[in-house]
Each structure stands twice: as C-alpha cells, then as structure tokens.
Short mmCIF file of C-alpha atoms in Angstrom, two decimals:
data_model
loop_
_atom_site.label_atom_id
_atom_site.label_comp_id
_atom_site.label_asym_id
_atom_site.label_seq_id
_atom_site.Cartn_x
_atom_site.Cartn_y
_atom_site.Cartn_z
CA UNK M 1 -259.24 -31.19 163.61
CA UNK M 2 -260.49 -29.02 166.99
CA UNK M 3 -262.36 -26.63 167.81
CA UNK M 4 -262.42 -25.00 171.33
CA UNK M 5 -264.76 -23.44 173.38
CA UNK M 6 -265.59 -20.16 173.87
CA UNK M 7 -266.12 -20.09 178.08
CA UNK M 8 -267.20 -16.02 178.65
CA UNK M 9 -269.67 -16.86 175.36
CA UNK M 10 -270.21 -20.51 175.58
CA UNK M 11 -270.16 -20.76 171.59
CA UNK M 12 -267.18 -22.80 170.18
CA UNK M 13 -264.93 -20.66 167.01
CA UNK M 14 -262.41 -22.95 165.58
CA UNK M 15 -259.32 -21.88 164.58
CA UNK M 16 -256.33 -23.22 161.60
CA UNK M 17 -254.15 -22.72 158.87
CA UNK M 18 -254.57 -22.40 155.87
CA UNK M 19 -253.52 -21.40 151.95
CA UNK M 20 -254.49 -19.76 149.71
CA UNK M 21 -254.65 -19.99 145.79
CA UNK M 22 -251.30 -17.51 146.70
CA UNK M 23 -249.52 -20.88 148.28
CA UNK M 24 -249.40 -18.12 151.86
CA UNK M 25 -250.79 -19.70 154.48
CA UNK M 26 -254.32 -17.74 156.48
CA UNK M 27 -254.46 -17.73 159.94
CA UNK M 28 -258.74 -18.56 159.71
CA UNK M 29 -260.44 -17.70 163.17
CA UNK M 30 -263.89 -18.63 163.40
CA UNK M 31 -266.68 -17.92 166.43
CA UNK M 32 -270.20 -18.11 167.48
CA UNK M 33 -271.14 -21.73 166.26
CA UNK M 34 -273.98 -23.24 168.77
CA UNK M 35 -272.29 -27.03 168.15
CA UNK M 36 -268.83 -28.51 167.58
CA UNK M 37 -270.31 -30.02 165.21
CA UNK M 38 -270.88 -27.08 163.27
CA UNK M 39 -267.05 -25.56 164.19
CA UNK M 40 -265.64 -28.67 162.28
CA UNK M 41 -268.18 -29.21 160.27
CA UNK M 42 -267.51 -24.85 159.03
CA UNK M 43 -264.17 -26.51 159.34
CA UNK M 44 -263.51 -28.67 157.18
CA UNK M 45 -265.79 -26.99 154.15
CA UNK M 46 -263.13 -24.56 154.11
CA UNK M 47 -260.96 -26.20 153.48
CA UNK M 48 -262.14 -28.40 151.25
CA UNK M 49 -263.94 -25.08 149.76
CA UNK M 50 -259.92 -23.83 149.29
CA UNK M 51 -259.13 -27.38 147.99
CA UNK M 52 -261.14 -26.29 144.96
CA UNK M 53 -259.26 -22.75 144.47
CA UNK M 54 -262.59 -21.33 145.67
CA UNK M 55 -261.39 -17.45 144.06
CA UNK M 56 -264.30 -16.08 143.40
CA UNK M 57 -265.17 -14.25 139.80
CA UNK M 58 -265.38 -10.98 140.63
CA UNK M 59 -260.79 -11.79 142.19
CA UNK M 60 -260.35 -13.29 138.58
CA UNK M 61 -261.31 -10.38 136.90
CA UNK M 62 -258.50 -7.53 138.98
CA UNK M 63 -255.67 -10.61 138.17
CA UNK M 64 -256.80 -10.10 134.61
CA UNK M 65 -256.95 -6.60 134.25
CA UNK M 66 -253.86 -6.46 135.92
CA UNK M 67 -252.08 -8.88 133.53
CA UNK M 68 -254.03 -7.40 130.15
CA UNK M 69 -252.38 -3.23 131.35
CA UNK M 70 -249.54 -4.18 130.22
CA UNK M 71 -250.91 -6.05 127.21
CA UNK M 72 -252.01 -4.87 125.43
CA UNK M 73 -253.37 -0.94 123.95
CA UNK M 74 -255.60 1.70 126.04
CA UNK M 75 -257.97 1.73 123.95
CA UNK M 76 -258.52 -2.35 123.21
CA UNK M 77 -257.74 -2.25 127.39
CA UNK M 78 -261.04 0.12 127.25
CA UNK M 79 -263.14 -2.76 125.48
CA UNK M 80 -262.53 -5.46 127.64
CA UNK M 81 -263.45 -3.55 130.48
CA UNK M 82 -267.22 -3.13 129.09
CA UNK M 83 -267.36 -6.90 128.22
CA UNK M 84 -266.35 -7.94 131.34
CA UNK M 85 -268.99 -4.72 133.39
CA UNK M 86 -271.70 -5.50 130.54
CA UNK M 87 -271.75 -9.52 130.24
CA UNK M 88 -269.52 -10.44 132.56
CA UNK M 89 -270.60 -9.11 136.19
CA UNK M 90 -273.77 -9.02 135.86
CA UNK M 91 -273.86 -12.91 134.80
CA UNK M 92 -270.82 -14.45 137.77
CA UNK M 93 -270.23 -11.43 140.00
CA UNK M 94 -270.44 -13.69 143.22
CA UNK M 95 -269.61 -16.83 141.93
CA UNK M 96 -266.20 -19.42 143.05
CA UNK M 97 -265.10 -20.15 139.96
CA UNK M 98 -265.78 -23.99 141.28
CA UNK M 99 -269.36 -22.88 141.10
CA UNK M 100 -269.11 -22.13 137.40
CA UNK M 101 -269.49 -24.70 135.50
CA UNK M 102 -269.83 -25.76 131.31
CA UNK M 103 -273.48 -26.34 133.05
CA UNK M 104 -273.34 -22.66 134.27
CA UNK M 105 -271.10 -20.62 131.39
CA UNK M 106 -273.94 -22.77 129.08
CA UNK M 107 -277.31 -20.92 130.75
CA UNK M 108 -275.38 -17.68 130.06
CA UNK M 109 -274.73 -18.36 126.48
CA UNK M 110 -278.61 -19.28 126.67
CA UNK M 111 -279.35 -15.55 127.84
CA UNK M 112 -275.84 -14.23 125.86
CA UNK M 113 -278.60 -15.34 122.07
CA UNK M 114 -282.07 -15.20 123.35
CA UNK M 115 -282.26 -12.05 126.09
CA UNK M 116 -278.72 -9.37 126.06
CA UNK M 117 -279.56 -6.67 124.26
CA UNK M 118 -276.97 -3.81 123.08
CA UNK M 119 -277.61 -0.07 123.46
CA UNK M 120 -280.42 -0.08 120.49
CA UNK M 121 -281.96 -2.29 122.04
CA UNK M 122 -281.65 -5.09 119.70
CA UNK M 123 -280.29 -8.58 119.58
CA UNK M 124 -276.62 -8.68 119.35
CA UNK M 125 -274.83 -9.14 116.45
CA UNK M 126 -272.77 -12.84 116.13
CA UNK M 127 -270.25 -11.56 115.00
CA UNK M 128 -269.79 -9.52 118.73
CA UNK M 129 -271.34 -12.88 120.56
CA UNK M 130 -268.21 -14.39 118.67
CA UNK M 131 -266.46 -11.84 120.43
CA UNK M 132 -267.89 -11.79 123.38
CA UNK M 133 -267.49 -15.82 123.66
CA UNK M 134 -264.09 -15.79 122.34
CA UNK M 135 -262.93 -13.27 125.63
CA UNK M 136 -264.36 -14.84 128.59
CA UNK M 137 -263.21 -17.94 126.87
CA UNK M 138 -259.78 -16.22 127.28
CA UNK M 139 -260.43 -15.41 130.33
CA UNK M 140 -260.91 -19.30 132.13
CA UNK M 141 -258.23 -19.48 130.31
CA UNK M 142 -256.03 -17.17 132.61
CA UNK M 143 -257.45 -19.15 135.43
CA UNK M 144 -256.46 -21.90 134.87
CA UNK M 145 -252.87 -20.46 134.53
CA UNK M 146 -252.90 -18.76 138.07
CA UNK M 147 -255.30 -20.88 139.73
CA UNK M 148 -254.79 -24.30 138.81
CA UNK M 149 -258.57 -24.35 137.57
CA UNK M 150 -257.86 -27.96 136.69
CA UNK M 151 -260.67 -27.32 133.79
CA UNK M 152 -261.94 -24.47 131.03
CA UNK M 153 -265.78 -25.17 131.33
CA UNK M 154 -266.22 -22.29 128.04
CA UNK M 155 -263.93 -24.96 126.20
CA UNK M 156 -265.88 -28.46 124.80
CA UNK M 157 -268.97 -26.02 124.10
CA UNK M 158 -270.10 -25.31 121.01
CA UNK M 159 -269.14 -21.31 120.46
CA UNK M 160 -271.66 -19.06 119.89
CA UNK M 161 -271.52 -15.90 117.21
CA UNK M 162 -269.94 -16.18 113.43
CA UNK M 163 -268.42 -14.02 111.85
CA UNK M 164 -270.14 -14.32 108.86
CA UNK M 165 -273.21 -11.84 109.83
CA UNK M 166 -270.71 -9.33 109.83
CA UNK M 167 -271.88 -6.13 108.85
CA UNK M 168 -271.91 -5.85 104.07
CA UNK M 169 -269.19 -3.89 103.11
CA UNK M 170 -270.66 -0.39 100.51
CA UNK M 171 -268.49 1.49 98.83
CA UNK M 172 -268.20 4.17 96.93
CA UNK M 173 -267.42 4.94 93.22
CA UNK M 174 -264.91 7.57 92.67
CA UNK M 175 -267.87 10.06 90.62
CA UNK M 176 -270.46 8.84 93.72
CA UNK M 177 -267.69 10.29 96.41
CA UNK M 178 -267.43 13.35 94.48
CA UNK M 179 -271.13 13.80 95.12
CA UNK M 180 -270.99 13.51 98.66
CA UNK M 181 -267.52 16.28 98.63
CA UNK M 182 -269.69 18.15 97.46
CA UNK M 183 -272.22 18.83 100.29
CA UNK M 184 -270.09 19.34 102.67
CA UNK M 185 -269.17 22.97 102.95
CA UNK M 186 -266.18 23.43 105.50
CA UNK M 187 -262.85 22.64 104.54
CA UNK M 188 -261.69 20.60 107.32
CA UNK M 189 -264.10 18.55 106.58
CA UNK M 190 -263.98 18.15 103.18
CA UNK M 191 -260.35 17.41 103.25
CA UNK M 192 -260.80 14.62 105.90
CA UNK M 193 -263.11 12.97 103.38
CA UNK M 194 -260.79 13.05 99.94
CA UNK M 195 -257.32 12.41 102.87
CA UNK M 196 -259.09 9.28 103.53
CA UNK M 197 -260.87 8.06 100.26
CA UNK M 198 -257.51 8.95 98.90
CA UNK M 199 -255.13 7.63 100.97
CA UNK M 200 -257.75 4.48 102.43
CA UNK M 201 -256.38 5.86 105.83
CA UNK M 202 -258.10 4.89 109.17
CA UNK M 203 -259.72 8.10 110.74
CA UNK M 204 -258.48 8.41 114.10
CA UNK M 205 -253.93 8.03 111.83
CA UNK M 206 -256.13 10.99 109.64
CA UNK M 207 -256.74 13.36 112.30
CA UNK M 208 -253.78 12.73 114.10
CA UNK M 209 -252.18 13.92 110.99
CA UNK M 210 -250.14 17.39 111.82
CA UNK M 211 -248.49 19.46 108.77
CA UNK M 212 -245.17 17.77 109.17
CA UNK M 213 -246.28 14.59 108.03
CA UNK M 214 -247.70 15.82 104.38
CA UNK M 215 -244.50 15.70 102.85
CA UNK M 216 -242.38 14.99 99.04
CA UNK M 217 -240.04 11.41 98.59
CA UNK M 218 -237.41 12.47 98.55
CA UNK M 219 -235.96 10.13 95.04
CA UNK M 220 -238.43 10.55 93.39
CA UNK M 221 -240.13 14.13 94.49
CA UNK M 222 -244.04 12.20 94.76
CA UNK M 223 -245.88 13.47 96.88
CA UNK M 224 -246.57 10.52 99.91
CA UNK M 225 -248.20 10.88 103.71
CA UNK M 226 -246.19 9.75 107.27
CA UNK M 227 -248.35 7.41 109.57
CA UNK M 228 -246.36 7.48 112.58
CA UNK M 229 -249.55 7.75 114.97
CA UNK M 230 -253.49 7.61 115.84
CA UNK M 231 -256.02 9.50 117.83
CA UNK M 232 -257.92 7.58 119.54
CA UNK M 233 -260.83 8.11 122.53
CA UNK M 234 -259.70 6.63 126.24
CA UNK M 235 -261.99 7.68 129.12
CA UNK M 236 -264.16 10.26 126.50
CA UNK M 237 -260.81 11.16 126.23
CA UNK M 238 -258.19 12.58 123.13
CA UNK M 239 -254.87 10.82 122.55
CA UNK M 240 -252.87 11.11 120.30
CA UNK M 241 -251.56 6.80 120.96
CA UNK M 242 -248.75 4.86 118.79
CA UNK M 243 -250.53 2.94 115.44
CA UNK M 244 -252.37 0.37 115.37
CA UNK M 245 -249.45 -2.23 114.52
CA UNK M 246 -245.82 -2.33 113.81
CA UNK M 247 -246.92 -2.76 110.12
CA UNK M 248 -249.23 0.27 110.52
CA UNK M 249 -246.45 3.52 110.68
CA UNK M 250 -246.02 3.97 107.24
CA UNK M 251 -244.80 6.48 104.75
CA UNK M 252 -247.91 5.78 101.90
CA UNK M 253 -247.63 7.87 98.08
CA UNK M 254 -250.83 9.65 97.51
CA UNK M 255 -252.12 11.49 94.42
CA UNK M 256 -250.66 14.83 93.56
CA UNK M 257 -253.94 16.42 93.58
CA UNK M 258 -255.25 15.15 96.75
CA UNK M 259 -250.74 17.16 98.24
CA UNK M 260 -252.18 19.85 96.40
CA UNK M 261 -255.03 20.18 98.42
CA UNK M 262 -253.23 18.88 101.81
CA UNK M 263 -251.08 21.87 101.26
CA UNK M 264 -254.11 24.28 100.11
CA UNK M 265 -256.03 23.82 102.87
CA UNK M 266 -253.46 23.67 106.00
CA UNK M 267 -252.05 26.92 104.00
CA UNK M 268 -255.18 28.42 105.32
CA UNK M 269 -254.82 27.80 108.63
CA UNK M 270 -253.79 30.45 111.24
CA UNK M 271 -250.45 29.98 113.47
CA UNK M 272 -250.55 26.20 112.25
CA UNK M 273 -247.52 25.42 113.95
CA UNK M 274 -244.98 22.46 111.84
CA UNK M 275 -247.05 19.59 114.66
CA UNK M 276 -249.81 20.40 115.23
CA UNK M 277 -252.94 18.42 114.25
CA UNK M 278 -254.16 19.36 110.83
CA UNK M 279 -257.66 17.54 111.49
CA UNK M 280 -257.85 18.81 115.20
CA UNK M 281 -261.33 20.52 115.60
CA UNK M 282 -263.69 18.23 112.81
CA UNK M 283 -265.37 15.62 115.53
CA UNK M 284 -264.86 11.40 114.74
CA UNK M 285 -268.77 10.97 115.49
CA UNK M 286 -270.11 14.19 113.69
CA UNK M 287 -268.75 13.54 109.93
CA UNK M 288 -269.25 9.69 110.59
CA UNK M 289 -273.47 11.12 110.91
CA UNK M 290 -273.11 13.43 108.37
CA UNK M 291 -271.56 11.54 105.98
CA UNK M 292 -274.38 8.08 107.09
CA UNK M 293 -277.15 10.71 106.54
CA UNK M 294 -276.19 12.31 102.59
CA UNK M 295 -275.60 8.66 101.52
CA UNK M 296 -278.68 8.62 102.54
CA UNK M 297 -280.52 11.21 101.30
CA UNK M 298 -278.18 11.00 97.59
CA UNK M 299 -279.70 7.53 97.65
CA UNK M 300 -276.12 5.79 97.07
CA UNK M 301 -274.95 3.25 99.74
CA UNK M 302 -275.51 3.89 103.43
CA UNK M 303 -272.03 3.38 104.28
CA UNK M 304 -270.29 4.70 107.56
CA UNK M 305 -266.66 6.72 108.23
CA UNK M 306 -264.29 2.94 108.45
CA UNK M 307 -265.75 2.21 104.46
CA UNK M 308 -264.56 4.99 102.62
CA UNK M 309 -260.47 2.60 103.43
CA UNK M 310 -262.85 0.23 102.09
CA UNK M 311 -263.17 2.34 98.79
CA UNK M 312 -259.75 3.53 98.84
CA UNK M 313 -258.88 -0.66 98.64
CA UNK M 314 -262.37 -1.57 95.80
CA UNK M 315 -259.92 1.52 93.71
CA UNK M 316 -256.76 -0.09 94.01
CA UNK M 317 -257.80 -3.55 93.56
CA UNK M 318 -259.00 -2.68 90.05
CA UNK M 319 -256.49 -0.44 89.50
CA UNK M 320 -253.52 -3.59 90.52
CA UNK M 321 -254.27 -6.65 91.27
CA UNK M 322 -250.21 -6.99 93.76
CA UNK M 323 -252.46 -6.99 96.59
CA UNK M 324 -249.28 -6.70 99.00
CA UNK M 325 -249.32 -2.95 96.98
CA UNK M 326 -252.35 -2.81 99.18
CA UNK M 327 -251.96 -3.92 101.92
CA UNK M 328 -248.08 -2.58 101.97
CA UNK M 329 -250.02 1.14 101.55
CA UNK M 330 -253.39 0.41 104.21
CA UNK M 331 -250.64 -0.46 106.62
CA UNK M 332 -252.76 -4.30 107.69
CA UNK M 333 -250.47 -7.13 106.41
CA UNK M 334 -251.32 -9.69 103.36
CA UNK M 335 -253.60 -12.25 105.37
CA UNK M 336 -255.47 -9.75 106.38
CA UNK M 337 -255.70 -8.05 103.86
CA UNK M 338 -256.51 -11.14 101.67
CA UNK M 339 -259.47 -12.16 103.74
CA UNK M 340 -260.66 -8.76 104.65
CA UNK M 341 -260.83 -7.74 100.05
CA UNK M 342 -261.15 -11.39 97.97
CA UNK M 343 -265.21 -10.44 97.84
CA UNK M 344 -263.55 -7.47 96.18
CA UNK M 345 -262.06 -9.07 93.32
CA UNK M 346 -264.70 -11.40 92.31
CA UNK M 347 -263.56 -11.66 88.70
CA UNK M 348 -259.89 -12.70 89.80
CA UNK M 349 -261.31 -16.38 88.82
CA UNK M 350 -262.84 -16.11 85.58
CA UNK M 351 -260.08 -13.66 84.26
CA UNK M 352 -257.96 -16.56 84.71
CA UNK M 353 -260.00 -18.90 83.34
CA UNK M 354 -260.32 -16.31 80.24
CA UNK M 355 -255.81 -16.23 79.81
CA UNK M 356 -256.42 -20.26 79.32
CA UNK M 357 -258.42 -19.89 76.81
CA UNK M 358 -256.62 -17.42 75.31
CA UNK M 359 -253.55 -20.22 75.62
CA UNK M 360 -255.81 -22.82 74.77
CA UNK M 361 -256.60 -21.56 71.18
CA UNK M 362 -252.67 -20.35 70.56
CA UNK M 363 -249.46 -22.33 69.59
CA UNK M 364 -248.16 -23.12 73.26
CA UNK M 365 -244.76 -24.60 73.04
CA UNK M 366 -244.43 -27.83 75.14
CA UNK M 367 -240.77 -30.25 76.03
CA UNK M 368 -241.37 -33.45 74.95
CA UNK M 369 -241.17 -36.15 77.71
CA UNK M 370 -239.36 -39.19 77.41
CA UNK M 371 -241.01 -41.62 79.94
CA UNK M 372 -237.57 -45.05 80.93
#
C-alpha cells in the first residue's frame, strides 16, 4: 500500500485498484493529504469498505426498480415506487448497506408504528404496515442475491402490522342496492353500478367494457360479459391493460335483466363504435365518492365501490355453496376466494351438523365389519 508525495503541492496522495460490487477493477486516486499516514489510512478504509460491499441504499433502489420493471405490472411498479419514496428513502438514503443493521431496521419499524402517518394524518393501518415491511424484506433479499450481502437485516426480526385488522367488509342486499341505484339519475352511472353488483366484476374491468364484450352464449343463448382487459391509472393517466391475473380473463354469465339494461344503455350512446368503452365518461373516483355519501345518507352500511363485488359474492354464496363456481365468476382462484369470503358462510357448519342430525334420526344402513 504505497503513498506518494506531490512535489508541486507538497501534499500526499494514494492511488490503487479496487473491485467494485460488479467485480470490475476501478482505479482510485485520492489527493490532498497532509501526511503519508492519512493517505495510507484512506486506502485501507476504502478497501475494507469495498470488501463489505458498501453499496449505498440509493444504488440498491436503482437496481431493484430495474428488476421490477420486467416482473410486475405498471400499476404495481407505481405502488412500489410510492412505498420506496415515502417510507424507505427518507429513512435509509445516504446509508451504505453494511451500516443498515437489524438495529437500524428496528428503529425504522418503531418509527413506522409510532410516527409515520397516512395522507389523512392518521397512523398507518396494520395491513399497510405489514405490506411495507414485507417489501423492505424483499428489497434486502434482492441485495443479498446481487451484492453478496451476507445477512438480510429484516429477516429474524419480529414483523410489524397484521392482516387481521383489515377494513370490515360491508355488503348490500339486493333491496338495499335497489334503493341506492334509485338515487342516481345519470344512465351511465346507474348502468355501471348494476354491472358491478350483478356481475361481481372489478371497477377497472367494468370501465374497460366495450359493446363487443356484451355477448350471448352461442350454445344456450344466455347473456354474458367478456372480461379481458382493465382500465388502470399510471402516472395519473388512464390506460388499458390486461386483466389483473390470468384467471381474471373470463366470460361471466349475467342475468337477462342486466343484459337488457346494457343493450338499452348502449343503444342510446351516440355514434358508439364496437371497440369504444361504454363507460368512458364515468369517473372512478367520482362515482366511488357518491356511493359512500349516498349509502351513509340512506342509513346503509357505508361502502366502497369494490364492496359491490363483495355483495355479489355474498349473494352468490347464499344461492350456491359451490365456491369454485363463484371463484370462476369473479376471476379469482379458489384459495383466494375461500380466504377472503369464508366469513360469509357462517351457517355452513351449522347446516352440516343439522344434516348429521337428520341422518341420526333416520335409519342409516351400515355394513357389518368382521375383525379376524
């Protein structure tokens, strides 16, 4: 580890080669030291830091975003960026990865639980905390893979947040929904709400519907809706994207009265082309706010627009106990449907026991078993 004296300035400097995190050799030159010892100390500390892969947190974020751009949807990437800019960078910016220890993560977790607020100035919901903490864990798992970080500082610590405290799921009965729809006067809003309630689709899927998506089954002539796209907001602009998941691409049967309403509505639209969105002039935020305010005014459960999907599932489960059929209609897998809506089947255990009691009161034929 040699150091050199600049004859012109009388100062000491060091120069050396050191591998960066990519494995490439970098030529390092540092000038302006008063003493030879200072120059040698700088080289020693620099190389020691390089051994510990001292990539700064911002560099990790840059590489992580590059990776995520090819793995997730644009809307998901936008949410990841929001979490990073709101909850990660203000705390970890400027820190090398070697200094982000479990103790530092613990301080961040305490800050998130006790001081961080949402846009309304309220503490973050437990479900939000859980999602943010999981994202940080994934970020450092990525760092372990590409930078050779020896330990994920999030792993091993107690997590924060919980899914148990998620917002209560409010639903409307058909009678309540009818009262709600009667408070709307614009035909586009009335028809959109009916589509959401009687088909169980997501709001983005409904907003993406075209005249070509209102179909009659070629086999039995029954009406259905084709859901093969969704409206999303990316960087505050509307865009048409593929469905949320592969199984969200589906054809869902609908009641004939909804089909009639949709046909009557589209027939009134001026110069509507087959590929035009039939609800292109309805604002997602506007109608969502109206639904909240009007259900409250009517003395009903205050619902979000997505709760109309929950209401559909509740109604379907009351008519058929086949969860697989309901899952197919709403474009979810069976596991997700069960985990989300099991609480809507509180009487199933009682009904099952009642069936056992019925069997017990009647003569049950059994086969005699002989033990040899």
